[in-house]
Amino acid sequence: MNWELLVFVLLYLLGTLAIGAWAGTRVKNTEDFAVAGHSLPLYMVITTSFATWFGAETVMGIPAKFVEGGLNSVIEDPFGASMCLVLVGLFFATRLYRMKLLTIGDFYRKRFGTPVEILCSVMIIISYLGWVAAQITALGLVFTILSGGAIEHATGMIIGTVLVLVYVMMGGMLAVAWTDFIQMIVLVIGLSYIAWYASGLVGGADKVFAYASDKDWFKILPPPTLKDWAFFIAAAITMMLGSIPQQDVFQRVMSAKDERSAKLGAVIGGLCYLAFAFVPMFIVVAALIQMPEHSKELLESDPQRVLPKMILDHMPLFAQILFFGALVSAIKSCSSATLLAPSTSFVENILRHIYPHLRDKQLLLAMRITIFVFTSLVLTYAILTEGTPIYELVSNAYQVTLAGSFVPLTAGLYWRRATTQGAIFSIILGVLSWAVVTFCNSIPIAAIKGLDEIVPAQLVALGFAIFGMVFGSLGPQWIKNVCHINLNYLGIIPVEVQPTAHSHQHSH
């Protein structure tokens, strides 16, 4: 058991509680708690946007997928995830910021009404189960590794979750922003040092690149077939588009002090994430060179352990402290915001309709209680799905928001003719088509068995969602026009009913 490291990690986690307690003294209302009072400067918007995605899957999940299938297998994250932030900054941040909203659900209510607000909010909240579960799973793995197995995975999940939960409940988005700022500094310094040290162990960075090149891991495009390209595009857009209507992304943009910081913070944060996500991949390739026998065994059983194994067996205590400090920073920065986001959405966009007369202080208390309840649910889900790869937990999280929430958001901002009926049609058709393809093997209809292996569910869902929006918005007018033309063709010309003499006289 590595007691020094374990004690360091626990002290580090406890230190963030002090930040949460300090931030809690500055939280006066729900706006402070949910969007940091619209007060964050550009550099903090960049770090907190960068921290949006830099979590357990970036340090452990992405490298594991990379050594299994190269860049082609990680198109969803980091490529899709980083481009999500860039697209948010370029096309969504300014328009949403001007509306001064508290949650992304508020947009759906203002543009399409309460039913759409509730439907989209429910989908957004559900999508966070997999994402937060991935972070909790990684926290448990850290404690298990550092304790040499003395702390069971489930116990490690509980310890880590409680420590993150407390500071989020105290300080909200303000605590998240400040801890993100500090944790991203630790993360960048720590992983940069590890990458430098790892390259020295194997004889230089050129050896690492040459090894990856020999394995053909730099190949990114799929084979030239329609099916392969369909699944490739589907993987790319899952996080690229499906993460745009997410509350945690929205909170980071809305927390900025002005429009410029909101826009630039998201774009720069996304590009920084794309660049730095390659560092853990580099380190894992170096690990495969340094310890080929152990790596082969771990790749077959649990690829997520390759990186921690190399750090513990081949690096000095200082490097180990930096790595696990960076890893815990990544996990905490990601999990803290993703605990806050769905809880804020539930209170603002669902609970408000059940109890419309709640005062601001009561709403603030409700947000904190909801965070506790949601965290308990996610912890249970994480324990029940133990053994599911971290990358898979994350990638599955955003398909439902791509299917149901992305099209109403984009059409609502950019298409004036989008209607409430169109939004409802879009949500229903998008989610239903996604569910049919995803669960086709569980549905007792022979014609759709194996459909998920032929076409990607999220691409089908996006197509149906777009059709639903267009048909639902334009359909009624189109049907009215067609009926009018047919009546004219039949010689039945509808005319306005003129007032009779009797009614005319009566009106006088």
Phi, psi and omega in degrees: 000134181266085186296321182301313180293318182298317178296319179300314181298317179295319178295321179297316178295320178293327178298326179291335176296324178296321177295318178298319179295319179294315180297326180298330179289342182262356180273113182252335183209180183294330179293319176298317185290319187274319184228028176054030177065024183051049189237358189282134175286171186304314185296329178281329175294322178297310183293321181284331174290317176303319181287344179308314185255339187283085183233207184300320183292332181288319183277326185240321183287310182297312178301322179297318177292323183298316182283351175271325186213009178077193184298330180301328183275352179243027180296328181292315180213117026263348187296306180296318182297316181293320180292335174303311181295321178297314179296320177301314180296318185283323191240346186238325190303309185296313182296318180288322182298321181296338181278348177051055181268159177266326179222165176293332177297330177300326178296314181299324179292314182293326185270322187235351179104174187297316181303317179292321177304311183292315180301311182292322179296319178298316179297318180297316181297315180299322184297338182283345181305307182294320183295310181289325178300325178297319180291318180294320177301317180292321177300316178298321179296321179299311181296323179294316180294313184292331180270003181065027180092355179295324175264117180294157184303314181296321178295318177299321176301315183296315181300309182297319181297316180299317182294324177287317183303317186298312184286332176291318179297326181284312191249351179059214184296331179295316177294319179300315183296315181292317178292324175301316182300313181290316184292327179290328175295313178300317183295311183296314180295314183298308182290328177296317179295316180299317180297317178297315181293318181296320179295326176294322180297325186258005176097017175118157182296330181297328178293323180294313180295322180294320179297314179296322180294318178299327180278357181064034182278350179272358178287126185247327183278147181281171173302151186282060174236154183299318181296313181296320179292325178297314179290327177295312179295320179299318179296319182295320185275349183302307178270330181300316181255322183294338180270350181296315178274045181252142184294324181292320175296314180301316182299321181294320178292315183289342180282349181294155182280341178205173183299317182299316179294323179297314183290305183293324181301316180292316182295310182294319178300319179295317179292322177297320180296316180300315182295315188278343178294342179284341183297310177299326177297317178301315183295320180294321177297319176299323178296322179295326178286318185289321183226070187300322183291310179299319183296318180299317180295317181289325180297328180282326184263305183207089183301337182294343183267355183301310183295308178302324180298316180296317182299315183288326186267337190233007182230152181289168184303321181300316179293323178296317178298317179297317182295308183289334172295318179293319181296313179296323177300314181298314182295314184292318181297325181282314185290328182297313181290326182279351167277322182289318189300305182293329179293318177297317179298318182297313183292313186286324189250352177236306182298325179302327181281334178280318178236081187289347186257016179293136176280169185300318180295324177292322177295320178298315177297319179298322178298317181292319178295319181296321177302316180298314182295314181297319179298320178298319179295317182292320178300316177299315179298318180297319179292320181292328181262018180305133183106342175286129181304143182302316182299321181292320178301318182289314184295328179286341189293329192257002180292323183291323178286330174296318182291321189246335189250334186293312184296314177300324178294310183294314179295321179298327180277326192244351182236109184296333184275359176296133183239169177300318179299319178297318180296318180294316176301317181299314181296312184295310181294319180297310183290318180297314180296321177298315182296319181298312181290318182296317184252028185300328182282348178262351181267129185284056177231113187300328185295336183252006177298131179078010181297327181293342178270349182262316180229144178285132185301318185291331178287320176299314182298318180297319178297315179293324179295319178294315178300316180300319179295313182293311182294316181294328181277320185259340185306309182303317179291321180296315179297319179298317180294319180295315179299320180296318180295317181295321178295320177297318181297325180278354180086007177261091186266113179292130178237155178290138179287119180276144178297136178287165179300322182296314182292326179297316180294321182295326180294333177283000000 
